[in-house]
Short mmCIF file of C-alpha atoms in Angstrom, two decimals:
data_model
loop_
_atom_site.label_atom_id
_atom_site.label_comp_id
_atom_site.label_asym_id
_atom_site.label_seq_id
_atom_site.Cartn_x
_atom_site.Cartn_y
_atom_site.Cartn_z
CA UNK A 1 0.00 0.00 0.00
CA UNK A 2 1.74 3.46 -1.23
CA UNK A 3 1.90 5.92 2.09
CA UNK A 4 1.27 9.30 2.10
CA UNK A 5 3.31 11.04 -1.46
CA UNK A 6 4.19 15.00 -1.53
CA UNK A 7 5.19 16.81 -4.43
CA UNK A 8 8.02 18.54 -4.87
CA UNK A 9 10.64 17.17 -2.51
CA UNK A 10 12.20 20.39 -2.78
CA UNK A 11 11.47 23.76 -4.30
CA UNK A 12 13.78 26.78 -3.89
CA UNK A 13 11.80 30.27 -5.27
CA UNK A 14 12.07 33.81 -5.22
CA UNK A 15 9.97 36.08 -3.25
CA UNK A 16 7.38 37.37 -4.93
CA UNK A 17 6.68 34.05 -6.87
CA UNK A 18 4.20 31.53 -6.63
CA UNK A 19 4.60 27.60 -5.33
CA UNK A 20 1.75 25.26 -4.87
CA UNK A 21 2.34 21.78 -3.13
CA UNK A 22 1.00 18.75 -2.97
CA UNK A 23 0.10 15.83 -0.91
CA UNK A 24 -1.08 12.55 -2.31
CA UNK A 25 -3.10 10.60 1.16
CA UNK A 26 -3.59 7.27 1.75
CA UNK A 27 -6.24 5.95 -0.28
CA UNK A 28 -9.23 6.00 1.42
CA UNK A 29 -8.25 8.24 4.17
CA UNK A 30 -10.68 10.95 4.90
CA UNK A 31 -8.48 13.13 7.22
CA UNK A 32 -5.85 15.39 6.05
CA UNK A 33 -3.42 17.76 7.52
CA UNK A 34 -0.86 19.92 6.93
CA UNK A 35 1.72 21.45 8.85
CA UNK A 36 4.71 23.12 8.59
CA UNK A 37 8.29 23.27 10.63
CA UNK A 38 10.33 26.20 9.87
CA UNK A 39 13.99 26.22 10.79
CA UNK A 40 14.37 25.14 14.51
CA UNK A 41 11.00 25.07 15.92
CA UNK A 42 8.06 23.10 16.34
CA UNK A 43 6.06 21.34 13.29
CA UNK A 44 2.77 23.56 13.54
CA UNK A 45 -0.60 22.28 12.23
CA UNK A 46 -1.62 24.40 9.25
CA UNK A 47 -5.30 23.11 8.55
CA UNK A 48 -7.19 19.81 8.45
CA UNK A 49 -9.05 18.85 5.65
CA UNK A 50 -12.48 16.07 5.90
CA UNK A 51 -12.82 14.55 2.70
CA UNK A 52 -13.27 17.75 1.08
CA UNK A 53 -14.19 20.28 3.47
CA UNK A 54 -12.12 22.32 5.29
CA UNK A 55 -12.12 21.53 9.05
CA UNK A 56 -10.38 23.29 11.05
CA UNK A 57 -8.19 25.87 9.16
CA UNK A 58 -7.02 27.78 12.09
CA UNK A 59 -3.17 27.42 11.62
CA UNK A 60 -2.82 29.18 8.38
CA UNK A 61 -0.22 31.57 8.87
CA UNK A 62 -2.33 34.66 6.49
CA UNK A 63 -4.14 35.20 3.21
CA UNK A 64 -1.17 34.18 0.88
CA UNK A 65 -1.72 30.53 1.88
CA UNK A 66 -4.68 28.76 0.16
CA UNK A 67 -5.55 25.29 0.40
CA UNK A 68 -7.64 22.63 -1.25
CA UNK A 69 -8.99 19.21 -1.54
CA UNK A 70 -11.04 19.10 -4.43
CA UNK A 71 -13.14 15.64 -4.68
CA UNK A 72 -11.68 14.71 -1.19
CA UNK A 73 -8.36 12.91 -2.76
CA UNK A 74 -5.59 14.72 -3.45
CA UNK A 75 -4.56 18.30 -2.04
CA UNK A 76 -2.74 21.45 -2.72
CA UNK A 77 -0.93 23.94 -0.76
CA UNK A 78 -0.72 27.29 -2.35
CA UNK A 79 1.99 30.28 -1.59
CA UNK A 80 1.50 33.15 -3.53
CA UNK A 81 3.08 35.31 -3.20
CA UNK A 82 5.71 33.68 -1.08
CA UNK A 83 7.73 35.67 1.53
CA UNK A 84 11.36 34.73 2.78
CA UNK A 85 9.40 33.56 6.60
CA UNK A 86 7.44 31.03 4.44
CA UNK A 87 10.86 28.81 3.97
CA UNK A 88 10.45 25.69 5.93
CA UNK A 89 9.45 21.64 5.60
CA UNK A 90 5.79 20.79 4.93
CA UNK A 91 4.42 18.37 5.87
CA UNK A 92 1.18 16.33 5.11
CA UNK A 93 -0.43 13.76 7.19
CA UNK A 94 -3.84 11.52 6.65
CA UNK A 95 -5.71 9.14 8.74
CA UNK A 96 -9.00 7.21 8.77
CA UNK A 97 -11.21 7.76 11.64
CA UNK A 98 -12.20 4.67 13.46
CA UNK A 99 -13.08 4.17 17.06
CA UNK A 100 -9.72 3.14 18.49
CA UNK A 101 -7.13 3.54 15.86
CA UNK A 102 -6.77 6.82 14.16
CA UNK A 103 -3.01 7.53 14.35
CA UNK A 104 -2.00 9.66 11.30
CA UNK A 105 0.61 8.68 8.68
CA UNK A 106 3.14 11.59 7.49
CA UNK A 107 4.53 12.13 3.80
CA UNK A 108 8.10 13.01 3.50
CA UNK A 109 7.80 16.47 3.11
CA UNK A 110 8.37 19.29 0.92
CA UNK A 111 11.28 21.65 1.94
CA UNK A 112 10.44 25.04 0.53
CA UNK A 113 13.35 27.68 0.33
CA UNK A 114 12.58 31.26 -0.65
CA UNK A 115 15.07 33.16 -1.32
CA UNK B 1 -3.67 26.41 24.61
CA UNK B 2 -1.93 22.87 24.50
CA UNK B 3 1.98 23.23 24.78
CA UNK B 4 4.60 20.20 24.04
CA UNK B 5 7.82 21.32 25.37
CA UNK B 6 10.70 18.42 24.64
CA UNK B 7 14.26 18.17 25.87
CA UNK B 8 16.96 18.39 25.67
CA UNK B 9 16.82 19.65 22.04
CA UNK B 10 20.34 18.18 21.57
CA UNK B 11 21.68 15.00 22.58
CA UNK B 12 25.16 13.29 21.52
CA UNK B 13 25.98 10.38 23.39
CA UNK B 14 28.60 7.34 22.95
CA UNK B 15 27.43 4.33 21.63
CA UNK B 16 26.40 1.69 24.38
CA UNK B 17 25.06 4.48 26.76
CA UNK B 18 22.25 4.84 28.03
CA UNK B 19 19.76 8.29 27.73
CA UNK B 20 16.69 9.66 28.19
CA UNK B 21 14.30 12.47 26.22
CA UNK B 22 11.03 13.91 28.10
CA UNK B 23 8.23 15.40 26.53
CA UNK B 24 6.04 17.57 28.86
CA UNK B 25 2.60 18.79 27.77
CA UNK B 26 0.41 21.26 29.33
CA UNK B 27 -3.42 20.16 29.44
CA UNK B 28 -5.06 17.00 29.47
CA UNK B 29 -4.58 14.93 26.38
CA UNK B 30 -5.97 11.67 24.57
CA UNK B 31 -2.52 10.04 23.46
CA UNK B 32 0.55 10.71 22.83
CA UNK B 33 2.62 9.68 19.99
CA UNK B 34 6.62 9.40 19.32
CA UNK B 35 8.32 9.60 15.93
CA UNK B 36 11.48 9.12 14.47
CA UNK B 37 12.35 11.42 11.31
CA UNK B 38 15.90 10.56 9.19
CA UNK B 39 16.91 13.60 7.12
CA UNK B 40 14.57 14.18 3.83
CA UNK B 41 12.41 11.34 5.32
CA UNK B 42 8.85 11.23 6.49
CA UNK B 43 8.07 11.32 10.36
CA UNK B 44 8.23 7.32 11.43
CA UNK B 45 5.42 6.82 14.32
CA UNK B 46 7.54 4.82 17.17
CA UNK B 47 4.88 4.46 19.98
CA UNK B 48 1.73 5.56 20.63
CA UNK B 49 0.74 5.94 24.09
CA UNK B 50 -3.12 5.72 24.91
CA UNK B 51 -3.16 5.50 28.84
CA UNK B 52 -1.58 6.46 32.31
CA UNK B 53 1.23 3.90 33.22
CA UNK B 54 1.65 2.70 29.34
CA UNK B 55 5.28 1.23 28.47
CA UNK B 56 6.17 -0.04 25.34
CA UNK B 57 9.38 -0.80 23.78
CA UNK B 58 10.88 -1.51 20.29
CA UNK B 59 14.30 -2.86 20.37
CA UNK B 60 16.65 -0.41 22.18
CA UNK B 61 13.80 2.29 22.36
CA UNK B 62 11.11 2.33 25.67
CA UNK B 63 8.39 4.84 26.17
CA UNK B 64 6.27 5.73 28.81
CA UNK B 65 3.62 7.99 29.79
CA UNK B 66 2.21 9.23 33.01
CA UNK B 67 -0.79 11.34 32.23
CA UNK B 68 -0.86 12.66 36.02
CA UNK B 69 2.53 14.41 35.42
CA UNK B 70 1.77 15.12 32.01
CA UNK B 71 5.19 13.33 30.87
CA UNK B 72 6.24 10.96 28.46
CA UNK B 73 9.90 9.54 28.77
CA UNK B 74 11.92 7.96 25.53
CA UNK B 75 14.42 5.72 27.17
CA UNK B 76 17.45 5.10 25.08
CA UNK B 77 19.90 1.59 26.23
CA UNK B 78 22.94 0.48 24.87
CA UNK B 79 23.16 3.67 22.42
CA UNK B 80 23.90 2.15 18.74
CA UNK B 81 24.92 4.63 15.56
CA UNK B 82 21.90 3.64 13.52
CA UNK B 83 19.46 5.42 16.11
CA UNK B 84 20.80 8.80 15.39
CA UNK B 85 17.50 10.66 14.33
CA UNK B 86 15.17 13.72 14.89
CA UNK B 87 12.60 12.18 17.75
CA UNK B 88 9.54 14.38 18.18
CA UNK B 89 6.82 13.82 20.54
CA UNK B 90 3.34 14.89 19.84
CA UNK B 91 -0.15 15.05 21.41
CA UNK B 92 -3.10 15.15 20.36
CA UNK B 93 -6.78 15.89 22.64
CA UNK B 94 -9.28 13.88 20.25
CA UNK B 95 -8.29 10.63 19.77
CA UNK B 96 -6.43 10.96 15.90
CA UNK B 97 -9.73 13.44 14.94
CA UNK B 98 -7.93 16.90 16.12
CA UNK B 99 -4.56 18.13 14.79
CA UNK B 100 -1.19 16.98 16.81
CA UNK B 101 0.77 19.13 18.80
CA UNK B 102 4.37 18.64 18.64
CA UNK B 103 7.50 19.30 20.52
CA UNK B 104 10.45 21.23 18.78
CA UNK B 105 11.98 17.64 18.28
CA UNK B 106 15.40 15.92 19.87
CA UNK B 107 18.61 15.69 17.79
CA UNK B 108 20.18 12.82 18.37
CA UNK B 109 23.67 11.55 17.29
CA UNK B 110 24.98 9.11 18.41
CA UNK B 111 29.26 8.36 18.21
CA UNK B 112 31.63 5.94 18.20
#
């Protein structure tokens, strides 16, 4: 069973420019999050997808970041336009929610550089 | 607010010592998970922890939680190269349904 695919590994862009990402789930896995660890601190929660609707999309940083999840499959992360603070590793996680097992898996991440 | 504090933040021990990481958190929470990230790899789930007084191990790896102190301990024995990693601990308050709240993460290496 493939895990949990992001797209590009890397991606190194100028401010000012635009970079969308994206995050393959587990098939079949309603829930899906992304988050984000810049340089030295925590990996924060960005927003959680259900299926297709947005569920909680209370870690977005501002209005330059735009997320979506059309048909509930795949999704896409959005900069534009991207500011040198947005460098950092996203991440995207998915799980299935089921009464006692609903750990989520993680992607590798995409490691965004703006420079 | 839920806070995750982890430390140390870096750790370099010998190989065939023995160490330990501890993850506090600040409110009540469901579980709490450990993971293991290798550079440019995904975040590897170690142990998840569902109850006050759970200990599980993996090979040279043993976690525990006590939910009272709001602690979780990674126990490291007999310190081997291959285990140098990024551990994080997270915690989440809704069983898997609410985003994870993670620590800043543990640098390990680990030397001959």
């Amino acid at each position: 069973e493939a895990g949990v695919t992001q797209f590009p590994s890397h991606s190194v862009i100028e401010k000012g420019q635009t970079v969308t990402l994206r995050c393959d789930p587990i098939s079949g896995h309603d829930n899906l999050y992304w988050y984000r660890r810049v340089m030295g601190k925590e990996i924060k929660f960005l927003l959680h997808f259900v299926k297709e609707s947005k569920q909680d999309e209370s870690g977005m940083p501002n209005n330059r970041f735009l997320a979506e999840r059309t048909g509930g499959t795949y999704s896409t992360l959005k900069v534009q336009p991207a500011e040198l603070e947005d460098s950092g590793v996203y991440f995207c996680a998915s799980s299935q929610p089921q009464a006692g097992n609903t750990e989520a898996f993680f992607g590798q991440g995409t490691r965004l550089t703006v420079v | 607010e839920l806070k995750v504090e982890q430390n140390p933040l870096f750790l370099s021990m010998q190989e065939g010592k023995n160490y330990t990481i501890y993850c506090n958190y600040s409110t009540t929470s469901d579980r709490l998970y450990w993971y293991r990230q290798d550079p440019g790899k995904s975040l590897e789930s170690l142990f998840v922890l569902l109850s006050n007084g759970a200990v599980k191990q993996e090979g040279r790896l043993m976690a525990s939680l006590d939910t009272k102190a709001r602690l979780s301990t990674l126990h490291i024995t007999a310190a081997v190269h291959d285990l140098s990693a990024t551990y994080f601990c997270a915690v989440d308050m809704d069983s898997g349904n609410t985003p994870l709240v993670f620590g800043k993460g543990t640098r390990l290496s680990v030397i001959a």
